[in-house]
Coordinates of C-alpha atoms in Angstrom, one line a residue:
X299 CA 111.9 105.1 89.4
X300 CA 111.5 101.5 90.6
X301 CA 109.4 98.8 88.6
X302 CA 106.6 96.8 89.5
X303 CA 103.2 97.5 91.2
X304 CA 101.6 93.9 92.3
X305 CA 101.5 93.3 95.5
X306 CA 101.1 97.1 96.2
X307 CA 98.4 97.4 93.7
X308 CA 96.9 93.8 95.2
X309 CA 96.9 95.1 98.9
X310 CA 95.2 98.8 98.4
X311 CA 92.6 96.9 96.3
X312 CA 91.7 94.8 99.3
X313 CA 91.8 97.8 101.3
X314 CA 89.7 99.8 99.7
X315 CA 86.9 97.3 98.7
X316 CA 86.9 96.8 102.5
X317 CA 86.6 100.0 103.4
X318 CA 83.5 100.6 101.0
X319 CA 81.5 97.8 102.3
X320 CA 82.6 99.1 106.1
X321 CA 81.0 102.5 104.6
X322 CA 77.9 101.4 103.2
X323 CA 77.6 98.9 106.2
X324 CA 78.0 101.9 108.7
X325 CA 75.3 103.5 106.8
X326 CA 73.1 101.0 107.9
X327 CA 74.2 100.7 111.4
X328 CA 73.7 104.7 112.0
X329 CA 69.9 103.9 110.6
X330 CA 69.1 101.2 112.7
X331 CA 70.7 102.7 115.8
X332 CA 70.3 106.7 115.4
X333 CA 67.6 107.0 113.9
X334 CA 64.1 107.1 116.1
X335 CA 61.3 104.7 115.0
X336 CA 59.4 108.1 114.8
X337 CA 61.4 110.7 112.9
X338 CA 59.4 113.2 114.2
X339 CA 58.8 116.5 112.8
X340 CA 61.8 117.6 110.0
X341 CA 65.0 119.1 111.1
X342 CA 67.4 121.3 109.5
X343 CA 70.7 119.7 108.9
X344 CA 72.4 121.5 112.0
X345 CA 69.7 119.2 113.9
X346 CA 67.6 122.5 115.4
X347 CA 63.9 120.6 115.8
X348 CA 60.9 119.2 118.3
X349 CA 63.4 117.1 119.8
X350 CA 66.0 119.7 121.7
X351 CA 68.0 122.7 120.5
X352 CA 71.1 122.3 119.0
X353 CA 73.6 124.9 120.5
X354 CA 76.3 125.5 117.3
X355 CA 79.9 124.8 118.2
X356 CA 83.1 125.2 116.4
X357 CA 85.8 124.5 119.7
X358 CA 86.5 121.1 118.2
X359 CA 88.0 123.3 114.9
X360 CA 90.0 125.8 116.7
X361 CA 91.6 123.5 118.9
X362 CA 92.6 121.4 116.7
X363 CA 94.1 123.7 115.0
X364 CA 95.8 125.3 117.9
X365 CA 96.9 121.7 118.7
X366 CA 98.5 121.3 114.7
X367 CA 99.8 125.1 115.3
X368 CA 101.6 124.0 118.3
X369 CA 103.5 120.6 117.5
X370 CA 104.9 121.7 114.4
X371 CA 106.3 125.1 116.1
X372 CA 107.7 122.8 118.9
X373 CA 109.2 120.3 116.1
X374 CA 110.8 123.2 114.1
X375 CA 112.6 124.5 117.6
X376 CA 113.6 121.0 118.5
X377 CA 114.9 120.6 115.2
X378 CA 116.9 124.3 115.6
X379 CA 118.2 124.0 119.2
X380 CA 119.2 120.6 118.6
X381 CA 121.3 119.2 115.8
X382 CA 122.0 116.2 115.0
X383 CA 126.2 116.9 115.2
X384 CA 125.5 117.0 118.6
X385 CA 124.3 114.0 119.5
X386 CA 126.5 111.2 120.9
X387 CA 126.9 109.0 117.9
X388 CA 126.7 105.3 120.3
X389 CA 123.3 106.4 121.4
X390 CA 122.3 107.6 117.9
X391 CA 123.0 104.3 116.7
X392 CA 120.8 102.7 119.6
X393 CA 118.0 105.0 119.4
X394 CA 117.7 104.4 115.2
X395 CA 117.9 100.9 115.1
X396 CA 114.6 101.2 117.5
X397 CA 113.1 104.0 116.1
X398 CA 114.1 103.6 112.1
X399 CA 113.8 99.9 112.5
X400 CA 111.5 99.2 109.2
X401 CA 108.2 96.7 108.6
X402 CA 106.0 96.2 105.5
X403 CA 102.4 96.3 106.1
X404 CA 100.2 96.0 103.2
X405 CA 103.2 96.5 101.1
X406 CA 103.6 99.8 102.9
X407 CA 107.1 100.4 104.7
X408 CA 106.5 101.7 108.3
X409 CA 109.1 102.5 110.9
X410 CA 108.5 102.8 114.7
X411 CA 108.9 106.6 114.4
X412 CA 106.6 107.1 111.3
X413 CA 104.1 104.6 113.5
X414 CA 104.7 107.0 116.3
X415 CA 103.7 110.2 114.0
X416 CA 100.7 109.0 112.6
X417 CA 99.4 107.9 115.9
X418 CA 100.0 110.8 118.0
X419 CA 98.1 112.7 114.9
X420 CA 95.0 110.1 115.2
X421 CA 95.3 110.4 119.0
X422 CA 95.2 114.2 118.5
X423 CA 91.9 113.9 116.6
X424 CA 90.2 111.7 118.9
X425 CA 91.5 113.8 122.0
X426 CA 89.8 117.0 120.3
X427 CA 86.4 115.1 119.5
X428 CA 86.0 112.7 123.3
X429 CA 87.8 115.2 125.6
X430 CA 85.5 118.0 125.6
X431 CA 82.3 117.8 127.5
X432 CA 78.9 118.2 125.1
X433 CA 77.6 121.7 124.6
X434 CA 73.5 120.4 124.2
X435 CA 71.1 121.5 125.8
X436 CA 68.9 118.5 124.8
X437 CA 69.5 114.5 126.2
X438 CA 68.1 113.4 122.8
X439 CA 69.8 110.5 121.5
X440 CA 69.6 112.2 118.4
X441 CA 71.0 115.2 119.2
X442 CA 73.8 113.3 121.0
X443 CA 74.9 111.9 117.9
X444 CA 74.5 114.8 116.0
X445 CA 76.7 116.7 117.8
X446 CA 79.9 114.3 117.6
X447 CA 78.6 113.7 113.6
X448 CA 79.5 117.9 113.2
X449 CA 82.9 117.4 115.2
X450 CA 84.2 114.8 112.7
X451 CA 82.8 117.3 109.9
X452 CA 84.9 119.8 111.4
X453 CA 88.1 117.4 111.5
X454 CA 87.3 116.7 107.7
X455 CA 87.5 120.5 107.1
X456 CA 90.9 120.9 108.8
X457 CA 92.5 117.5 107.9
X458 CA 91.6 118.1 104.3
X459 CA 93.0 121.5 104.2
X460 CA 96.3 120.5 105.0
X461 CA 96.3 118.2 102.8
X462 CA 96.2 120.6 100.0
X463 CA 98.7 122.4 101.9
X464 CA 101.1 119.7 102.0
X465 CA 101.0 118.8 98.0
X466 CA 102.2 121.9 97.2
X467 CA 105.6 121.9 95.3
X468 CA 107.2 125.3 96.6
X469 CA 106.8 126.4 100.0
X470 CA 108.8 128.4 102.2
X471 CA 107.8 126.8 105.3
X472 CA 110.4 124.9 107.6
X473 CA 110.3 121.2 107.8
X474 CA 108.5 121.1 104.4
X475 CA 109.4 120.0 101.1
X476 CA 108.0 118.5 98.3
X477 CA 108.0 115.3 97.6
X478 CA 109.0 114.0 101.5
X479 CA 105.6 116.2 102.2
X480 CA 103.5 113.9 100.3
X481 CA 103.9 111.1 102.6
X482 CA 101.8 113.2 105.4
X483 CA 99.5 114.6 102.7
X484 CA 98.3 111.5 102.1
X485 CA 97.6 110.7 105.5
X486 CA 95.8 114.1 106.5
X487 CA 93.6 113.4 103.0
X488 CA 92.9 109.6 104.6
X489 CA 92.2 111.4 108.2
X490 CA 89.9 113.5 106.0
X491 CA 88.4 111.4 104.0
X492 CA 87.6 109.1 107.4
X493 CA 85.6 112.0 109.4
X494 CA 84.2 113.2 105.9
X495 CA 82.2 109.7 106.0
X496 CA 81.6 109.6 109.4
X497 CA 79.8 113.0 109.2
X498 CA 78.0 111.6 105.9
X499 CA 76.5 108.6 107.4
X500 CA 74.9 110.0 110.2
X501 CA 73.3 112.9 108.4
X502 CA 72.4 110.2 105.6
X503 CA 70.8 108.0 107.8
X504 CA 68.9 110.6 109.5
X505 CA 67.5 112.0 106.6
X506 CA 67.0 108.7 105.1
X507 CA 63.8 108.0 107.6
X508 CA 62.3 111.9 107.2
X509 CA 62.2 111.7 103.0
X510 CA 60.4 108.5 104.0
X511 CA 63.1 106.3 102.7
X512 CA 63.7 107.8 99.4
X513 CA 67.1 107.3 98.3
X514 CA 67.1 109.7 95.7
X515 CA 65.1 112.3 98.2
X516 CA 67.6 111.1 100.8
X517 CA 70.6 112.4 98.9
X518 CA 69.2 115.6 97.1
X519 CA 66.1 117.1 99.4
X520 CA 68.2 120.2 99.8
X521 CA 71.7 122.3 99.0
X522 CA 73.3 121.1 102.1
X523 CA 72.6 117.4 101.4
X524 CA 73.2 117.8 97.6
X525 CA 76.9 119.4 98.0
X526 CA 77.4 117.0 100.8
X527 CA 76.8 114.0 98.4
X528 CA 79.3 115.7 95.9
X529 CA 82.1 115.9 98.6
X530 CA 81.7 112.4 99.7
X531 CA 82.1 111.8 95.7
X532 CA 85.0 113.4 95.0
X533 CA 86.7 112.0 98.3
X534 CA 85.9 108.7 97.0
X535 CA 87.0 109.7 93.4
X536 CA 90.7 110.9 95.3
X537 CA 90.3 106.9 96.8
X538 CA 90.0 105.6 93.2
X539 CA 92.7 108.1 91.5
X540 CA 95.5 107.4 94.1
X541 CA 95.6 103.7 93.9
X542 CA 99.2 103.0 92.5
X543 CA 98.1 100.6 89.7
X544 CA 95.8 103.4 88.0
X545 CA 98.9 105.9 88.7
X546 CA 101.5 103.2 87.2
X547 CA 98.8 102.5 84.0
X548 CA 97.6 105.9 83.3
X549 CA 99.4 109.1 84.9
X550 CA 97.4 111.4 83.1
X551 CA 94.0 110.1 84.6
X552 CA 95.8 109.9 88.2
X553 CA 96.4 114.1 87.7
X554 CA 93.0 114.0 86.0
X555 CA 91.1 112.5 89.1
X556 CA 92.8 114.8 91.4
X557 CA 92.4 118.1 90.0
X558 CA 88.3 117.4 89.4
X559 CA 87.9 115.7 92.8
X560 CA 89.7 119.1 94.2
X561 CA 87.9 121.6 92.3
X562 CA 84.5 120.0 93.5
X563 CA 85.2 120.1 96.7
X564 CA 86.4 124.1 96.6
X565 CA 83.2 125.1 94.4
X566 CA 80.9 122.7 96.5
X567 CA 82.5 123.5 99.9
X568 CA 81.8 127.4 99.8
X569 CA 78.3 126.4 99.1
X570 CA 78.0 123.7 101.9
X571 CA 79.1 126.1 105.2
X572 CA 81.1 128.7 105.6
X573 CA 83.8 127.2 107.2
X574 CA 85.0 126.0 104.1
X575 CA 85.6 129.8 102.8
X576 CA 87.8 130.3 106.1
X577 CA 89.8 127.4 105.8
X578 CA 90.4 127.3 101.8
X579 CA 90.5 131.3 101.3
X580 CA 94.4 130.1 104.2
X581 CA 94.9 127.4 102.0
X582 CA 94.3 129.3 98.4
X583 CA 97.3 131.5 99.3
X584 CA 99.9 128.5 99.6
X585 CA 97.9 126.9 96.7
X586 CA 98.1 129.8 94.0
X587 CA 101.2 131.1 94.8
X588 CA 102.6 127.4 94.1
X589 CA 100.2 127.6 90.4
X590 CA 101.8 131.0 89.8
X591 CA 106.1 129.5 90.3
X592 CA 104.8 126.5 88.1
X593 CA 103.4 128.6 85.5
X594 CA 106.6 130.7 86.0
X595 CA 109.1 128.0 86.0
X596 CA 107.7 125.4 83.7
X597 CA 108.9 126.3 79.8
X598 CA 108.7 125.2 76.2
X599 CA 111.9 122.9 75.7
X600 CA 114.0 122.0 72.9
X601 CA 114.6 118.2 72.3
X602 CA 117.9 118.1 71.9
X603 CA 118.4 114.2 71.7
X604 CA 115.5 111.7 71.5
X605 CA 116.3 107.7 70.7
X606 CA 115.4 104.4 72.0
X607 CA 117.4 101.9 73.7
X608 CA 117.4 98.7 74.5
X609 CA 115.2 97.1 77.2
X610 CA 111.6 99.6 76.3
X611 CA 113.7 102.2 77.6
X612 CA 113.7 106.2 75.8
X613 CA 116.7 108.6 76.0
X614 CA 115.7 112.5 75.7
X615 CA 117.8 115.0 76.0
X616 CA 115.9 118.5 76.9
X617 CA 117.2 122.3 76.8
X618 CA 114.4 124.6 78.5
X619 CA 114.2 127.5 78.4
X620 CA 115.5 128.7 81.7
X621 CA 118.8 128.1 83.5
X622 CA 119.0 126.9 87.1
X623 CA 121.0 128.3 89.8
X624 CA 122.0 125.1 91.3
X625 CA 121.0 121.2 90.4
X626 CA 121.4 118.7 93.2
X627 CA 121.8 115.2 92.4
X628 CA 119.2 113.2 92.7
X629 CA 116.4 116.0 91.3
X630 CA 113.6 115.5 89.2
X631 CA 111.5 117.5 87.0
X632 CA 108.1 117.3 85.9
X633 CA 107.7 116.6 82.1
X634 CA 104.9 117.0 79.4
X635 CA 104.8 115.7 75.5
X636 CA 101.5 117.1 75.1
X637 CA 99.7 120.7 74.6
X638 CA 100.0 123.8 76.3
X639 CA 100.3 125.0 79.7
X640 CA 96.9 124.2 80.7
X641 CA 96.9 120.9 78.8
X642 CA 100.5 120.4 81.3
X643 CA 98.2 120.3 84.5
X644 CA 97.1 116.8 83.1
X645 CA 100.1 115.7 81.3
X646 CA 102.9 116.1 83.5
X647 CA 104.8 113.2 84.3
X648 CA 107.8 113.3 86.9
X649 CA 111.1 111.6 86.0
X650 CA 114.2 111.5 87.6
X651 CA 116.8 113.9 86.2
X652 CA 120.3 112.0 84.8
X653 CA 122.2 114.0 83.6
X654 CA 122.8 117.8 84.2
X655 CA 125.1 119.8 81.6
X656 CA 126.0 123.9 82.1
X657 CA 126.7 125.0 78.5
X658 CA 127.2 128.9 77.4
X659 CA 123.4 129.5 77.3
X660 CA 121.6 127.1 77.8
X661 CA 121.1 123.6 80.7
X662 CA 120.8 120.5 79.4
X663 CA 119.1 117.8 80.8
X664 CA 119.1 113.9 80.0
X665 CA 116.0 111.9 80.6
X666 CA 115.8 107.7 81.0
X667 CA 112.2 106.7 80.5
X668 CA 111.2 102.8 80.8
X669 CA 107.5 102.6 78.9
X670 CA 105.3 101.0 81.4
X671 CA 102.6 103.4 81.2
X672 CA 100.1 104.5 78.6
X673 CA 102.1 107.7 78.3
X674 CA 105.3 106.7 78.6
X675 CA 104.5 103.3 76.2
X676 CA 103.3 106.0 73.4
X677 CA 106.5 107.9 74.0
X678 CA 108.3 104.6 72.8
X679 CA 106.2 103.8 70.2
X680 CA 107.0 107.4 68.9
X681 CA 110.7 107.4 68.7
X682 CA 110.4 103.9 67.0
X683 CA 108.7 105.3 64.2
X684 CA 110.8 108.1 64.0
X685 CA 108.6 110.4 65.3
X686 CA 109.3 113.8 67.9
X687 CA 107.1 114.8 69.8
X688 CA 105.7 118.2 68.6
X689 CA 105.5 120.3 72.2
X690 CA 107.4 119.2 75.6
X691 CA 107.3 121.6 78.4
X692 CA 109.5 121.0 81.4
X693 CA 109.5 122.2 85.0
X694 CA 112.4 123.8 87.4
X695 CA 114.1 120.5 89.0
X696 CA 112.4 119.8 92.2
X697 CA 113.5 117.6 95.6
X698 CA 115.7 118.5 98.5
X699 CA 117.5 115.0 98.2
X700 CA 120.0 115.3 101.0
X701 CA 120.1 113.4 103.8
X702 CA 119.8 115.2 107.0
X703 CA 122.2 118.0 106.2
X704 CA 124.6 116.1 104.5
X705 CA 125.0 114.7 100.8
X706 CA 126.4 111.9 99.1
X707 CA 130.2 114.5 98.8
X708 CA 130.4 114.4 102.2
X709 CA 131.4 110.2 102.5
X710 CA 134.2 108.5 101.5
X711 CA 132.3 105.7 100.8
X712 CA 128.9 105.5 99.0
X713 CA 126.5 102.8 98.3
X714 CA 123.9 102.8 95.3
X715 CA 121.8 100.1 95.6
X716 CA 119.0 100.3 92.6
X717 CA 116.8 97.9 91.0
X718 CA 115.7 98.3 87.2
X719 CA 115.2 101.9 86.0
X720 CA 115.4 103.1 89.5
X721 CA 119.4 103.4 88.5
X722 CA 118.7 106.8 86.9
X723 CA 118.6 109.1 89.6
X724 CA 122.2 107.5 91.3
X725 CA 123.3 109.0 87.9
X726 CA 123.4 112.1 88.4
X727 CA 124.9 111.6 91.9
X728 CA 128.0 109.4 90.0
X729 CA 128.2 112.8 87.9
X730 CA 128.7 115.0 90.9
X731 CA 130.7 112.8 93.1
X732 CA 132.8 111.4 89.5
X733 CA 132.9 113.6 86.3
X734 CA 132.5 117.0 87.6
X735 CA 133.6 116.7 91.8
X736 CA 134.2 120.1 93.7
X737 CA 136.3 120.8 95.9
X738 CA 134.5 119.7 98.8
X739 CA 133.7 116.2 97.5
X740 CA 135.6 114.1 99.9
X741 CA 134.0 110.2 98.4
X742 CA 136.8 108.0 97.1
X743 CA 135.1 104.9 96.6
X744 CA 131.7 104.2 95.4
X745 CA 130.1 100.7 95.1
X746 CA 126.7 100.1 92.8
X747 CA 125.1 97.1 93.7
X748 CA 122.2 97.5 90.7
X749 CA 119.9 94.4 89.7
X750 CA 117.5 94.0 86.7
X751 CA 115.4 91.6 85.3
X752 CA 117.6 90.6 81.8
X753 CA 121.0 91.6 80.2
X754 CA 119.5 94.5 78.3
X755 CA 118.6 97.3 80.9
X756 CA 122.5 97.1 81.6
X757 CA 123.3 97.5 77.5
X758 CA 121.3 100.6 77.6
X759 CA 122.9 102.3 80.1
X760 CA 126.2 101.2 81.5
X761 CA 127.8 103.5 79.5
X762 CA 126.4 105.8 81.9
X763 CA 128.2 104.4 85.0
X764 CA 131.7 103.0 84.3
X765 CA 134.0 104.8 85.9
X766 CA 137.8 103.8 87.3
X767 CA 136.3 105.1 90.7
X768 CA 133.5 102.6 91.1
X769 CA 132.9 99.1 92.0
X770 CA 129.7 97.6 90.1
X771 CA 127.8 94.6 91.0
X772 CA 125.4 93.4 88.2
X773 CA 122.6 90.9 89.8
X774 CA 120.2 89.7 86.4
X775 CA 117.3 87.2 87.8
X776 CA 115.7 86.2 84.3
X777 CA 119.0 84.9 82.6
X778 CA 121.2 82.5 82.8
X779 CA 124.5 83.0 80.2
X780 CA 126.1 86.0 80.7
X781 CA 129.3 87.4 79.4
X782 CA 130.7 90.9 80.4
X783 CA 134.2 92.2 79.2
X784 CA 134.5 94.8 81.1
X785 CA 137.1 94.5 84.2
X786 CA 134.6 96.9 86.6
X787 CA 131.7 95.1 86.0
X788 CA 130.9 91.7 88.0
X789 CA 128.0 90.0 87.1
X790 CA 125.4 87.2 89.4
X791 CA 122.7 85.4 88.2
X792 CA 119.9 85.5 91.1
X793 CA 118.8 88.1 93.6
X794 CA 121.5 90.1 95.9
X795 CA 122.4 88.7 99.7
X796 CA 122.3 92.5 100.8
X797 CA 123.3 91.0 104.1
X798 CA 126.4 89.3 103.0
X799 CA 127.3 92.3 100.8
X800 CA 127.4 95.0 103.3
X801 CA 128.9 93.1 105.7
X802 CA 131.7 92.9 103.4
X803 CA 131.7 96.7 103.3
X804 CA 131.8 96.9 106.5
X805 CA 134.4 95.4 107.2
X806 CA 136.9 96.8 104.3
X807 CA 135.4 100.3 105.5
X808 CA 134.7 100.3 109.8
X809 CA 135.5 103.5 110.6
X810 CA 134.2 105.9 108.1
X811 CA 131.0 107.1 107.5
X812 CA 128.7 105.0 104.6
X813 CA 126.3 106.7 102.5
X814 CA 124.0 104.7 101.0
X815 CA 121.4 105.3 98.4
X816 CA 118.5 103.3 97.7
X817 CA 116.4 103.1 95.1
X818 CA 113.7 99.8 94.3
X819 CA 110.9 98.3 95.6
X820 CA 109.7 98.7 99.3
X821 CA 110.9 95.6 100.4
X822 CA 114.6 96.4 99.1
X823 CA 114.6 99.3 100.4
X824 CA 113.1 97.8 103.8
X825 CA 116.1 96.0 103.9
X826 CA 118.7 97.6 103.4
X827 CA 117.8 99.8 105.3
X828 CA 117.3 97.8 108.5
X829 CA 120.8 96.2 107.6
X830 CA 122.3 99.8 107.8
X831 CA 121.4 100.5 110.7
X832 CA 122.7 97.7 112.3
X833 CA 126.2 97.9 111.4
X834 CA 125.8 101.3 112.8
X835 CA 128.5 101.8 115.3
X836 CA 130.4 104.8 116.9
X837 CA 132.8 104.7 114.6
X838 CA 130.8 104.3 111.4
X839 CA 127.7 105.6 110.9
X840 CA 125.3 104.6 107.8
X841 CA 123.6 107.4 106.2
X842 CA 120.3 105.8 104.2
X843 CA 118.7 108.0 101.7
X844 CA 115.8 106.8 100.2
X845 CA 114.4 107.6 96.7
X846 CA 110.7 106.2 95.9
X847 CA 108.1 108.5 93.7
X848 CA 104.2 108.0 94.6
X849 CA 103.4 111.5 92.9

């Protein structure tokens, strides 16, 4: 998992003090411009009154769910009828250093294809709200506004289902899988989240004028408005729980924010109109049968090793209860010191899986935890004292980490680029491809280009990654004397030139396929992966897999 948080943590700050004055601004604006001078008699909150009759419509929620329905079947036979081993490998190249070609905005990496995605799912929400022709009887300005107010609602019902769909962990569904599914989660919560408000601040304001402005009337004056309020809460409670410092400082409280935010909004939704009960009663079935696999495949474990190293940094060896079927390099599992199974829920922390050994009976799995967090800082404190922890459950391993439909086996040549902790998944990977290779493992050289902050995150866990097969470069920023004995190890004071280095590779490997692994901060992996994809070629092809956890 790669370190540091700032100028992530810095941005979505700005972002989302901006976007709570822009909502309690747009509160204001929606009085002064919606709402009459004369609020007239009172209106129920579907906006039947003196002023017109409000016709109920729900067209803008089945279309757009037709219109969801319909691009991901169309993706999923795209994706069937047309691998990628068929495409001509010059215009591949071409057509990913357009569409892959990476920026950071906001500290967020976005490619032209991910810029793409989410716009054609924005265009497809505005296309379902502006494109139809009003169904009200009445030309009251009110009405007017009330109408488009209850299409966004209906957008927040739909957008904010699927994003419960899409955090699930186990699903069965094509094109999905957990983590890579998170990503669009977010964004359908966000799309969610946006129409939620928009819906909010009109009937808000409206009301705001009939309880003669009362706040507190204003907010609670009946059920609808009431459960309303506590929706708009726990969306902005989600706002507050995902920012990545509070996830990096507090884990627990991340999961703990989440699972209150989402409860409210099931109890309080079935309450607020029925739509809700259609939409989550689809959802419940993808949700609970994921509850019931983690119940199932999360177990007591037995703490088979457990020691500190240098550099903060815990080692803990775990022997669950279960056995898996098949681990893929480059898996993680979800890991809880604390309680029971329901005390899990808000414990669970992910961390990337090192080290997978089959034994007789039982698997056993090696753990590299840095303490940054409050958890994971307690963890260390625990093992210095001598102390075990006196329950850790563990989940099934989890991640699809291939790349396309190949894997790391399937190069000659592999790349590991990794900064800090963010090492630990590539070792696992140097396992498969190294130690214990099948048959089909056709890599014969693998180069680790791995930079950390000092000398002692490499004391703690080169022993991990010296092998007669590999090439490691050592890049340490915050020291200056440095002596190394070992002949595989080459170490540089100061930051990588990515550029310089895989042009090198390049050209002592141009014409074999490259896969390259990255794991470290967005920018890093921003750039290398841009650089891949220009030495990109007909003849060599590199194969970028990413690995970044914002669970």
């Amino acid at each position: 998992m790669a370190e540091g948080f700032s100028k992530r943590s810095l941005a979505m700050t700005a972002v989302i003090l901006l976007l709570v004055v822009v909502g309690l601004q747009t509160g204001a604006y929606f009085r002064l411009t919606f709402v009459p001078a004369n609020p007239g008699p009172p209106a129920d909150a579907d906006g039947t009154g003196a002023h017109g009759q409000y016709e109920r419509d729900y067209q803008t929620l089945w279309h757009y769910i037709m219109g969801l329905t319909g691009v991901y079947v169309l993706m999923v036979l795209i994706t069937w009828a047309i691998p990628k081993s068929r495409y001509n490998r010059a215009w591949r190249c071409r057509l990913d250093r357009l569409f892959l070609f990476e920026c950071c905005i906001l500290d967020t990496r976005f490619s032209l294809s991910e810029f793409l995605q989410v716009s054609g799912l924005i265009a497809i929400n505005g296309l379902v709200i502006f494109s139809r022709d009003r169904v009200l009887f009445s030309e009251s300005r009110d009405l007017y506004h009330q109408e488009y107010a209850n299409r966004f609602a209906q957008l927040a019902v739909v957008n904010c289902s699927m994003a419960v769909a899409l955090a699930v962990r186990y699903t069965t569904l094509p094109m999905v899988s957990f983590p890579s599914s998170i990503r669009w989660h977010a964004w359908f919560a966000r799309l969610g989240g946006f129409c939620a408000l928009y819906h909010a601040c009109f009937q808000l304001s409206r009301n705001y004028a009939r309880q003669d402005y009362s706040l507190l009337l204003t907010l609670f004056s009946s059920v609808r408005y009431t459960t309303g309020v506590l929706m708009i809460g726990s969306l902005c409670l989600l706002t507050f729980g995902s920012h990545p410092l509070l996830r990096t400082l507090s884990y627990r409280l991340f999961r703990l924010t989440h699972l209150v935010a989402f409860l409210t909004m099931v109890v309080v939704g079935f309450i607020h109109h029925w739509t809700f009960v259609v939409f989550y009663l689809a959802v419940a079935a993808m949700w609970l049968r994921d509850q019931y696999i983690q119940y199932v495949h999360t177990t007591p474990a037995k703490i088979v090793a457990f020691k500190a190293l240098p550099a903060n940094i815990v080692k803990i060896q775990l022997q669950p209860a279960f056995t898996v079927p098949q681990f893929l390099p480059g898996q993680f599992a979800y890991v809880s010191f604390e309680g029971g199974w329901l005390s899990n829920k808000l414990h669970a922390h992910p961390f990337s899986v090192s080290r997978f050994e089959r034994e007789a009976r039982h698997d056993t799995f090696t753990f590299y935890i840095r303490a940054t967090g409050r958890q994971t800082a307690k963890l260390h404190h625990m093992v210095m004292a001598g102390e075990r922890p006196a329950t850790v459950r563990m989940s099934s391993p989890l991640g699809q980490p291939l790349m396309g439909n190949r894997w790391f086996g399937d190069f000659e040549v592999v790349i590991f680029v990794a900064e800090g902790i963010g090492i630990t998944p590539w070792i696992s990977a140097m396992q498969q491809l190294v130690v214990n290779p099948s048959p089909r493992v056709k890599t014969k050289n693998i180069i680790i280009l791995w930079t950390m902050r000092d000398r002692e995150t490499l004391d703690a866990l080169k022993h991990e990654l010296v092998y007669t097969q590999c090439t490691m470069k050592v890049f340490v920023t915050r020291q200056d004397v440095l002596d190394l004995e070992d002949n595989h190890v080459f170490i540089s004071v100061g930051r990588p030139d990515y550029e310089s280095l895989f042009r090198d590779i390049r050209e002592e490997y141009p014409n074999v396929d490259i896969g390259l692994g990255v794991c470290a901060h967005n920018e890093t992996i921003r750039t290398c992966g841009n650089i891949a994809r220009r030495h990109n070629n007909a003849k060599s092809i590199w194969v970028v897999k990413n690995e970044c956890f914002g669970l």
